[in-house]
Amino acid sequence: MENTIITTAAAAAAIPMWQALSLTCILTWVFAASSLNLTQRIRSMVQPWVARRVAADVPLILRIQRLNHGLLDNLFSALSCVVSVPFYTGFLPLLFWSGHCRLGRQMTILMAFCDYVGNSIKDLVSAPRPSCPPVRRITYTKDEKENSLEYGLPSSHALNTVCLSGYMLHYILTCTRESNSTVFTVAFAIVVSLVLLIGLARIYLGMHSLIDVLAGIVIGLSILGFWLVVHGHIDDFVVSGQNVTSFWASLSLLLLFAYPKPEFPTPSFEYHAAFDGVAFGIVSGVQQTYLQFHNEAVPRIFSEQMPLPVFIGRVIVGIPAILVVKFCSKALSKWMLPVVCNTLGIPIRSSCYLPALKVSDDDKKKSECKQSGYLQKMFSFISPQESYDVDTGIRFLQYAGLAWSVVDLVPSLFSYLRL
């Protein structure tokens, strides 16, 4: 008995207070939001005002769209793709493989943070995009067509551009220790111009109103300011902290449950679940292999140890490898998760990945959508048999496996191949 008490006390002492406090705060929010219906209360206060502002911005959008030209259509569509989440998802592995591991870690976690905050606010407010017609909505790519199904405020493109380009500027100036005011002014002007151009592009394409873009910029600046204060502490925790993997797994799980239920289902939750998995895979992989592959002494691109041909070789080897891991992770998750859930007696359904578990339209109307906050339902005595969408777990594990391969499996291949 005495040994059990000592073991329990030691385990409790091993959990830092800030970790326990963070998870407790999120869990408290989940229960408070569920019991007090906070999502609906906040939406009822904010949504009407935002909807009026979006409608009032339609004449401005139409004036901007009078510049209608094929060149502008292609330019702004391409520019929107360059600063989209899929682009950054493809760009981030290159940072790790080029030796800029710290920047890769920070950009990944910051991107996940931006994605969660932005999409949560979108689904919390559930404000419409500009009405089409009269606004002309230009969606050349599949990604843009899916984005158009989301709610409008805030503009994720504007928010992400502010945060990621701002942090990139901070990182470059810090690493180069550049003190020339002219260089800083030029770099800052480039970042500001990019943000303004992205904002204009989103309005021209009919994807957002002015209030959406302004909200994205303001929220992005707030997140960037916060991140510049805490990024060093977060990086220290990831590479050398206690309970890193277990804490991040718990955090990821609770954030999925804390996500607000939108007025109508949108792809926003799917995007978050995927990038939540990416962040978990990167954090867990780096924490295990920091000393081998991701410390500050690793060679960087254009150095003697890593000339450009070596980096190109890494890309040629790495990209197919992570795609194979992504495919295998998805297949394994599709087989494993239903088995685990059935073993534990957890009722599940599938909206996409598993046809055998799809529900009928009538059942969908009776059940909550997948963004409805599963933890609330789990602790609700009203509907204890509510089924859960297993696709969320599949998507999370699929992208977690992909991200893990970027920082663990693929660097091991590089070491074996002497790349």
Coordinates of C-alpha atoms in Angstrom, one line a residue:
M1 CA 0.0 0.0 0.0
E2 CA 2.8 2.4 0.9
N3 CA 4.6 1.6 -2.3
T4 CA 1.5 2.4 -4.3
I5 CA 1.1 5.7 -2.6
I6 CA 4.7 6.6 -3.3
T7 CA 4.4 5.6 -6.9
T8 CA 1.3 7.7 -7.4
A9 CA 2.9 10.7 -5.7
A10 CA 6.0 10.3 -7.9
A11 CA 3.9 10.2 -11.1
A12 CA 1.9 13.3 -10.0
A13 CA 5.2 15.1 -9.3
A14 CA 6.5 14.2 -12.7
I15 CA 3.7 16.1 -14.4
P16 CA 4.7 19.8 -14.5
M17 CA 2.1 22.2 -13.1
W18 CA 1.7 24.2 -16.3
Q19 CA 0.8 21.0 -18.3
A20 CA -1.9 20.0 -15.8
L21 CA -3.2 23.5 -15.7
S22 CA -3.4 23.8 -19.5
L23 CA -5.3 20.6 -20.0
T24 CA -7.6 21.4 -17.1
C25 CA -8.4 24.8 -18.6
I26 CA -9.3 23.2 -21.9
L27 CA -11.4 20.5 -20.3
T28 CA -13.2 23.2 -18.2
W29 CA -14.0 25.1 -21.3
V30 CA -15.4 22.0 -23.0
F31 CA -17.8 21.4 -20.1
A32 CA -18.7 25.1 -19.7
A33 CA -19.4 25.5 -23.4
S34 CA -21.6 22.4 -23.4
S35 CA -23.5 23.1 -20.2
L36 CA -24.0 26.8 -20.8
N37 CA -24.4 26.6 -24.6
L38 CA -21.7 29.2 -25.0
T39 CA -21.1 28.6 -28.7
Q40 CA -24.7 29.5 -29.6
R41 CA -24.7 32.5 -27.2
I42 CA -21.6 34.0 -28.7
R43 CA -22.8 33.3 -32.2
S44 CA -26.1 35.0 -31.6
M45 CA -24.3 38.2 -30.5
V46 CA -21.6 38.3 -33.2
Q47 CA -23.1 36.7 -36.3
P48 CA -25.8 39.3 -37.1
W49 CA -23.3 42.2 -36.9
V50 CA -20.8 40.4 -39.1
A51 CA -23.5 39.4 -41.6
R52 CA -24.5 43.0 -42.0
R53 CA -20.9 44.1 -42.5
V54 CA -20.5 41.4 -45.2
A55 CA -23.6 42.6 -47.0
A56 CA -22.5 46.2 -46.7
D57 CA -19.1 45.3 -48.3
V58 CA -20.7 43.9 -51.4
P59 CA -20.6 47.2 -53.4
L60 CA -16.9 47.5 -52.6
I61 CA -16.3 44.0 -53.8
L62 CA -18.2 44.7 -57.0
R63 CA -16.1 47.8 -57.7
I64 CA -12.9 45.8 -57.2
Q65 CA -14.2 43.1 -59.5
R66 CA -14.8 45.6 -62.3
L67 CA -11.0 45.2 -62.9
N68 CA -12.0 41.8 -64.3
H69 CA -9.2 40.5 -66.3
G70 CA -7.9 37.0 -67.0
L71 CA -4.4 37.9 -66.0
L72 CA -5.6 39.1 -62.6
D73 CA -7.8 36.0 -62.2
N74 CA -4.7 33.8 -62.7
L75 CA -2.4 35.9 -60.7
F76 CA -4.6 36.2 -57.6
S77 CA -5.6 32.5 -57.8
A78 CA -1.9 31.5 -58.0
L79 CA -1.1 33.8 -55.1
S80 CA -3.8 32.3 -53.0
C81 CA -2.5 28.8 -53.6
V82 CA 1.0 29.9 -52.6
V83 CA -0.1 31.0 -49.2
S84 CA -2.6 28.2 -48.6
V85 CA -2.4 25.4 -46.0
P86 CA -1.6 22.7 -48.7
F87 CA 1.3 24.8 -49.9
Y88 CA 2.8 25.1 -46.4
T89 CA 2.2 21.4 -45.8
G90 CA 4.4 20.7 -48.8
F91 CA 6.9 23.4 -48.0
L92 CA 7.5 22.5 -44.3
P93 CA 9.4 19.2 -45.0
L94 CA 11.9 21.1 -47.1
L95 CA 12.8 23.2 -44.1
F96 CA 13.7 20.1 -42.1
W97 CA 15.6 18.4 -44.9
S98 CA 17.5 21.6 -45.7
G99 CA 18.9 21.8 -42.1
H100 CA 16.6 24.6 -40.9
C101 CA 15.0 22.3 -38.3
R102 CA 14.2 24.9 -35.7
L103 CA 12.4 27.1 -38.3
G104 CA 10.6 23.9 -39.4
R105 CA 9.4 23.1 -35.9
Q106 CA 8.3 26.6 -35.2
M107 CA 6.5 27.1 -38.5
T108 CA 4.7 23.7 -38.1
I109 CA 3.4 24.4 -34.6
L110 CA 2.6 28.1 -35.5
M111 CA 0.7 26.9 -38.6
A112 CA -1.3 24.4 -36.5
F113 CA -2.1 27.2 -34.0
C114 CA -3.2 29.6 -36.7
D115 CA -5.3 26.9 -38.4
Y116 CA -7.0 26.0 -35.1
V117 CA -7.7 29.5 -34.0
G118 CA -8.9 30.7 -37.4
N119 CA -11.1 27.8 -38.2
S120 CA -12.5 27.8 -34.7
I121 CA -13.5 31.4 -35.0
K122 CA -15.0 30.7 -38.4
D123 CA -17.2 27.9 -37.2
L124 CA -18.0 29.7 -33.9
V125 CA -19.3 32.9 -35.7
S126 CA -20.6 31.0 -38.8
A127 CA -20.7 34.2 -40.8
P128 CA -21.5 33.9 -44.5
R129 CA -19.2 34.7 -47.3
P130 CA -20.2 37.5 -49.8
S131 CA -23.4 36.5 -51.6
C132 CA -22.8 34.9 -55.1
P133 CA -24.4 36.4 -57.2
P134 CA -24.0 39.4 -57.4
V135 CA -20.4 38.8 -56.4
R136 CA -18.4 36.7 -58.8
R137 CA -16.6 33.9 -57.0
I138 CA -13.5 32.6 -58.8
T139 CA -12.5 29.1 -57.8
Y140 CA -10.1 27.6 -60.3
T141 CA -8.6 24.9 -58.1
K142 CA -10.1 22.1 -56.0
D143 CA -8.6 23.7 -52.9
E144 CA -10.4 27.0 -53.5
K145 CA -13.7 25.2 -54.2
E146 CA -13.4 23.4 -50.8
N147 CA -12.4 26.7 -49.2
S148 CA -15.5 28.3 -50.5
L149 CA -17.6 25.9 -48.5
E150 CA -16.2 27.3 -45.2
Y151 CA -17.5 30.3 -43.4
G152 CA -16.0 33.7 -44.1
L153 CA -14.7 35.5 -41.0
P154 CA -11.8 35.6 -40.5
S155 CA -9.8 35.2 -43.8
S156 CA -7.5 32.3 -43.2
H157 CA -5.2 33.4 -46.0
A158 CA -4.7 36.8 -44.5
L159 CA -4.3 35.4 -41.0
N160 CA -1.7 32.8 -42.1
T161 CA 0.2 35.3 -44.2
V162 CA 0.6 37.7 -41.4
C163 CA 1.7 35.1 -38.9
L164 CA 4.0 33.0 -41.1
S165 CA 5.6 35.7 -43.2
G166 CA 6.0 37.8 -40.0
Y167 CA 7.7 34.9 -38.2
M168 CA 9.9 34.1 -41.2
L169 CA 11.0 37.8 -41.2
H170 CA 11.8 37.6 -37.5
Y171 CA 13.7 34.3 -37.9
I172 CA 15.8 35.6 -40.8
L173 CA 16.7 38.8 -39.1
T174 CA 17.5 37.0 -35.8
C175 CA 19.7 34.4 -37.5
T176 CA 21.6 36.8 -39.7
R177 CA 21.8 39.3 -36.8
E178 CA 21.1 42.0 -39.4
S179 CA 21.2 45.4 -37.8
N180 CA 21.0 47.5 -41.0
S181 CA 17.9 49.6 -40.8
T182 CA 17.6 49.7 -44.6
V183 CA 17.5 46.0 -44.9
F184 CA 14.9 45.7 -42.2
T185 CA 12.8 48.4 -43.8
V186 CA 12.8 46.7 -47.2
A187 CA 12.1 43.3 -45.7
F188 CA 9.2 44.7 -43.6
A189 CA 7.8 46.5 -46.6
I190 CA 7.9 43.2 -48.6
V191 CA 5.9 41.4 -45.8
V192 CA 3.4 44.2 -45.6
S193 CA 3.0 44.3 -49.3
L194 CA 2.4 40.6 -49.4
V195 CA -0.3 40.8 -46.7
L196 CA -2.1 43.6 -48.5
L197 CA -1.8 41.8 -51.8
I198 CA -3.3 38.6 -50.4
G199 CA -6.1 40.6 -48.8
L200 CA -6.9 42.3 -52.1
A201 CA -6.7 38.9 -53.9
R202 CA -9.3 37.4 -51.5
I203 CA -11.7 40.2 -52.1
Y204 CA -11.1 40.2 -55.9
L205 CA -11.8 36.5 -56.1
G206 CA -15.1 37.0 -54.2
M207 CA -14.0 34.7 -51.4
H208 CA -14.0 37.3 -48.6
S209 CA -15.4 40.7 -47.7
L210 CA -13.3 43.6 -46.3
I211 CA -14.4 42.7 -42.7
D212 CA -13.1 39.1 -43.2
V213 CA -9.7 40.3 -44.4
L214 CA -9.4 42.9 -41.6
A215 CA -10.4 40.4 -39.0
G216 CA -7.8 38.0 -40.4
I217 CA -5.0 40.6 -40.2
V218 CA -5.9 41.7 -36.7
I219 CA -6.2 38.1 -35.4
G220 CA -2.9 37.3 -37.2
L221 CA -1.1 40.2 -35.6
S222 CA -2.4 39.1 -32.2
I223 CA -1.2 35.5 -32.7
L224 CA 2.2 36.6 -34.0
G225 CA 2.7 38.9 -31.1
F226 CA 1.9 36.1 -28.7
W227 CA 4.0 33.6 -30.6
L228 CA 7.1 35.9 -30.5
V229 CA 6.8 35.9 -26.7
V230 CA 6.4 32.1 -26.2
H231 CA 8.1 30.5 -29.2
G232 CA 11.4 30.0 -27.4
H233 CA 9.8 28.3 -24.4
I234 CA 7.7 26.0 -26.7
D235 CA 10.8 25.0 -28.7
D236 CA 12.7 24.2 -25.5
F237 CA 9.8 22.0 -24.4
V238 CA 9.6 20.1 -27.6
V239 CA 13.3 19.3 -27.8
S240 CA 14.0 18.6 -24.1
G241 CA 10.9 18.8 -22.0
Q242 CA 9.1 16.3 -19.8
N243 CA 6.1 14.2 -21.0
V244 CA 6.3 15.8 -24.5
T245 CA 4.6 13.1 -26.5
S246 CA 2.0 12.2 -23.8
F247 CA 1.2 15.9 -23.2
W248 CA 0.9 16.7 -26.9
A249 CA -1.3 13.7 -27.5
S250 CA -3.6 14.8 -24.7
L251 CA -3.6 18.3 -25.9
S252 CA -4.5 17.2 -29.5
L253 CA -7.3 15.1 -28.2
L254 CA -8.9 17.8 -26.1
L255 CA -8.6 20.4 -28.8
L256 CA -10.5 18.1 -31.2
F257 CA -13.3 17.9 -28.6
A258 CA -13.2 21.6 -27.7
Y259 CA -13.7 22.6 -31.4
P260 CA -17.0 24.6 -31.7
K261 CA -20.0 23.2 -33.5
P262 CA -20.7 25.3 -36.6
E263 CA -24.2 26.3 -37.7
F264 CA -23.9 23.9 -40.6
P265 CA -21.1 21.4 -41.3
T266 CA -18.0 22.7 -43.2
P267 CA -14.6 21.3 -44.1
S268 CA -12.9 23.5 -41.5
F269 CA -12.8 20.8 -38.8
E270 CA -11.3 18.3 -41.3
Y271 CA -8.5 20.8 -42.0
H272 CA -7.8 21.2 -38.3
A273 CA -7.8 17.5 -37.6
A274 CA -5.3 16.9 -40.4
F275 CA -2.9 19.7 -39.3
D276 CA -3.4 18.7 -35.7
G277 CA -2.0 15.3 -36.7
V278 CA 0.9 17.0 -38.5
A279 CA 1.8 19.0 -35.4
F280 CA 1.7 15.8 -33.2
G281 CA 3.8 13.8 -35.7
I282 CA 6.4 16.5 -35.9
V283 CA 6.6 17.1 -32.1
S284 CA 6.7 13.4 -31.2
G285 CA 9.3 12.6 -34.0
V286 CA 11.6 15.6 -33.1
Q287 CA 11.4 14.8 -29.4
Q288 CA 12.8 11.3 -30.1
T289 CA 15.4 12.2 -32.7
Y290 CA 16.5 15.7 -31.8
L291 CA 20.1 14.9 -31.0
Q292 CA 20.5 12.7 -34.1
F293 CA 18.9 14.8 -36.8
H294 CA 17.5 18.1 -35.6
N295 CA 20.0 19.8 -33.4
E296 CA 21.6 23.2 -34.3
A297 CA 24.8 21.5 -35.5
V298 CA 23.2 19.7 -38.4
P299 CA 24.5 20.8 -41.9
R300 CA 22.4 23.3 -43.8
I301 CA 21.7 23.7 -47.5
F302 CA 24.5 25.5 -49.5
S303 CA 27.1 24.5 -46.9
E304 CA 30.1 22.3 -47.7
Q305 CA 28.3 19.4 -46.0
M306 CA 25.1 19.9 -47.9
P307 CA 25.6 21.3 -51.4
L308 CA 22.6 21.8 -53.7
P309 CA 22.8 18.3 -55.4
V310 CA 22.7 16.6 -52.0
F311 CA 19.5 18.6 -51.1
I312 CA 18.0 17.7 -54.4
G313 CA 18.8 14.0 -53.7
R314 CA 17.1 14.3 -50.3
V315 CA 13.9 15.7 -51.9
I316 CA 13.9 12.9 -54.5
V317 CA 14.2 10.3 -51.8
G318 CA 12.0 12.0 -49.2
I319 CA 8.9 13.0 -51.1
P320 CA 8.0 9.4 -52.3
A321 CA 8.9 8.0 -48.9
I322 CA 6.4 10.3 -47.0
L323 CA 3.7 9.6 -49.6
V324 CA 4.1 5.9 -49.0
V325 CA 3.9 6.4 -45.3
K326 CA 0.8 8.6 -45.7
F327 CA -0.9 5.8 -47.7
C328 CA 0.2 3.1 -45.2
S329 CA -0.9 5.2 -42.2
K330 CA -4.3 5.7 -43.7
A331 CA -4.8 2.0 -44.6
L332 CA -3.6 0.9 -41.1
S333 CA -5.8 3.5 -39.4
K334 CA -8.9 2.4 -41.4
W335 CA -8.3 -1.1 -40.2
M336 CA -7.2 -0.5 -36.7
L337 CA -9.5 2.2 -35.4
P338 CA -12.8 0.4 -36.0
V339 CA -11.4 -2.7 -34.3
V340 CA -10.3 -0.7 -31.3
C341 CA -13.6 1.2 -31.1
N342 CA -15.7 -2.0 -31.4
T343 CA -13.5 -3.6 -28.7
L344 CA -14.1 -0.7 -26.4
G345 CA -17.8 -0.6 -27.2
I346 CA -17.6 2.9 -28.7
P347 CA -20.3 3.4 -31.4
I348 CA -18.8 4.8 -34.6
R349 CA -19.8 5.9 -38.1
S350 CA -17.9 7.0 -41.1
S351 CA -18.8 9.9 -43.4
C352 CA -16.3 9.1 -46.1
Y353 CA -13.5 6.5 -45.6
L354 CA -15.4 3.4 -44.6
P355 CA -18.5 2.8 -46.7
A356 CA -19.7 0.0 -44.5
L357 CA -20.1 2.5 -41.6
K358 CA -21.8 5.2 -43.5
V359 CA -25.2 6.3 -42.2
S360 CA -28.3 7.1 -44.2
D361 CA -29.5 10.7 -44.7
D362 CA -32.3 10.2 -42.2
D363 CA -29.7 9.0 -39.6
K364 CA -27.5 12.0 -40.4
K365 CA -30.4 14.4 -39.6
K366 CA -31.0 12.7 -36.3
S367 CA -27.3 12.7 -35.3
E368 CA -24.9 15.4 -34.6
C369 CA -22.4 16.4 -37.3
K370 CA -18.8 15.4 -36.7
Q371 CA -17.9 18.8 -35.4
S372 CA -20.3 18.6 -32.6
G373 CA -17.8 18.2 -29.8
Y374 CA -17.6 14.5 -28.9
L375 CA -16.4 15.0 -25.4
Q376 CA -19.6 16.9 -24.6
K377 CA -21.6 14.0 -25.9
M378 CA -19.4 11.5 -24.0
F379 CA -20.3 13.0 -20.7
S380 CA -23.9 13.8 -21.6
F381 CA -26.5 11.5 -20.1
I382 CA -29.0 12.5 -22.7
S383 CA -27.6 10.6 -25.6
P384 CA -25.0 8.1 -24.3
Q385 CA -25.1 6.0 -27.5
E386 CA -24.2 8.9 -29.8
S387 CA -21.9 7.6 -32.6
Y388 CA -18.6 9.2 -33.4
D389 CA -17.1 9.8 -36.8
V390 CA -14.1 7.5 -37.1
D391 CA -12.9 9.5 -40.1
T392 CA -11.5 12.2 -37.6
G393 CA -9.2 9.7 -36.0
I394 CA -8.2 8.2 -39.3
R395 CA -7.4 11.6 -40.7
F396 CA -5.4 12.5 -37.6
L397 CA -3.3 9.3 -37.6
Q398 CA -2.8 9.5 -41.3
Y399 CA -1.2 13.0 -41.2
A400 CA 0.6 12.2 -37.9
G401 CA 2.3 9.3 -39.6
L402 CA 3.2 11.5 -42.6
A403 CA 4.7 14.2 -40.3
W404 CA 6.6 11.6 -38.2
S405 CA 8.2 10.2 -41.3
V406 CA 9.4 13.7 -42.3
V407 CA 11.5 14.1 -39.1
D408 CA 12.3 10.5 -38.2
L409 CA 12.0 7.8 -40.9
V410 CA 13.2 10.0 -43.8
P411 CA 16.3 11.4 -42.0
S412 CA 17.2 7.9 -41.1
L413 CA 17.1 7.0 -44.8
F414 CA 19.3 10.1 -45.5
S415 CA 21.8 8.8 -43.0
Y416 CA 21.8 5.4 -44.5
L417 CA 22.2 6.7 -48.0
R418 CA 24.8 9.3 -46.8
L419 CA 22.7 12.2 -48.1

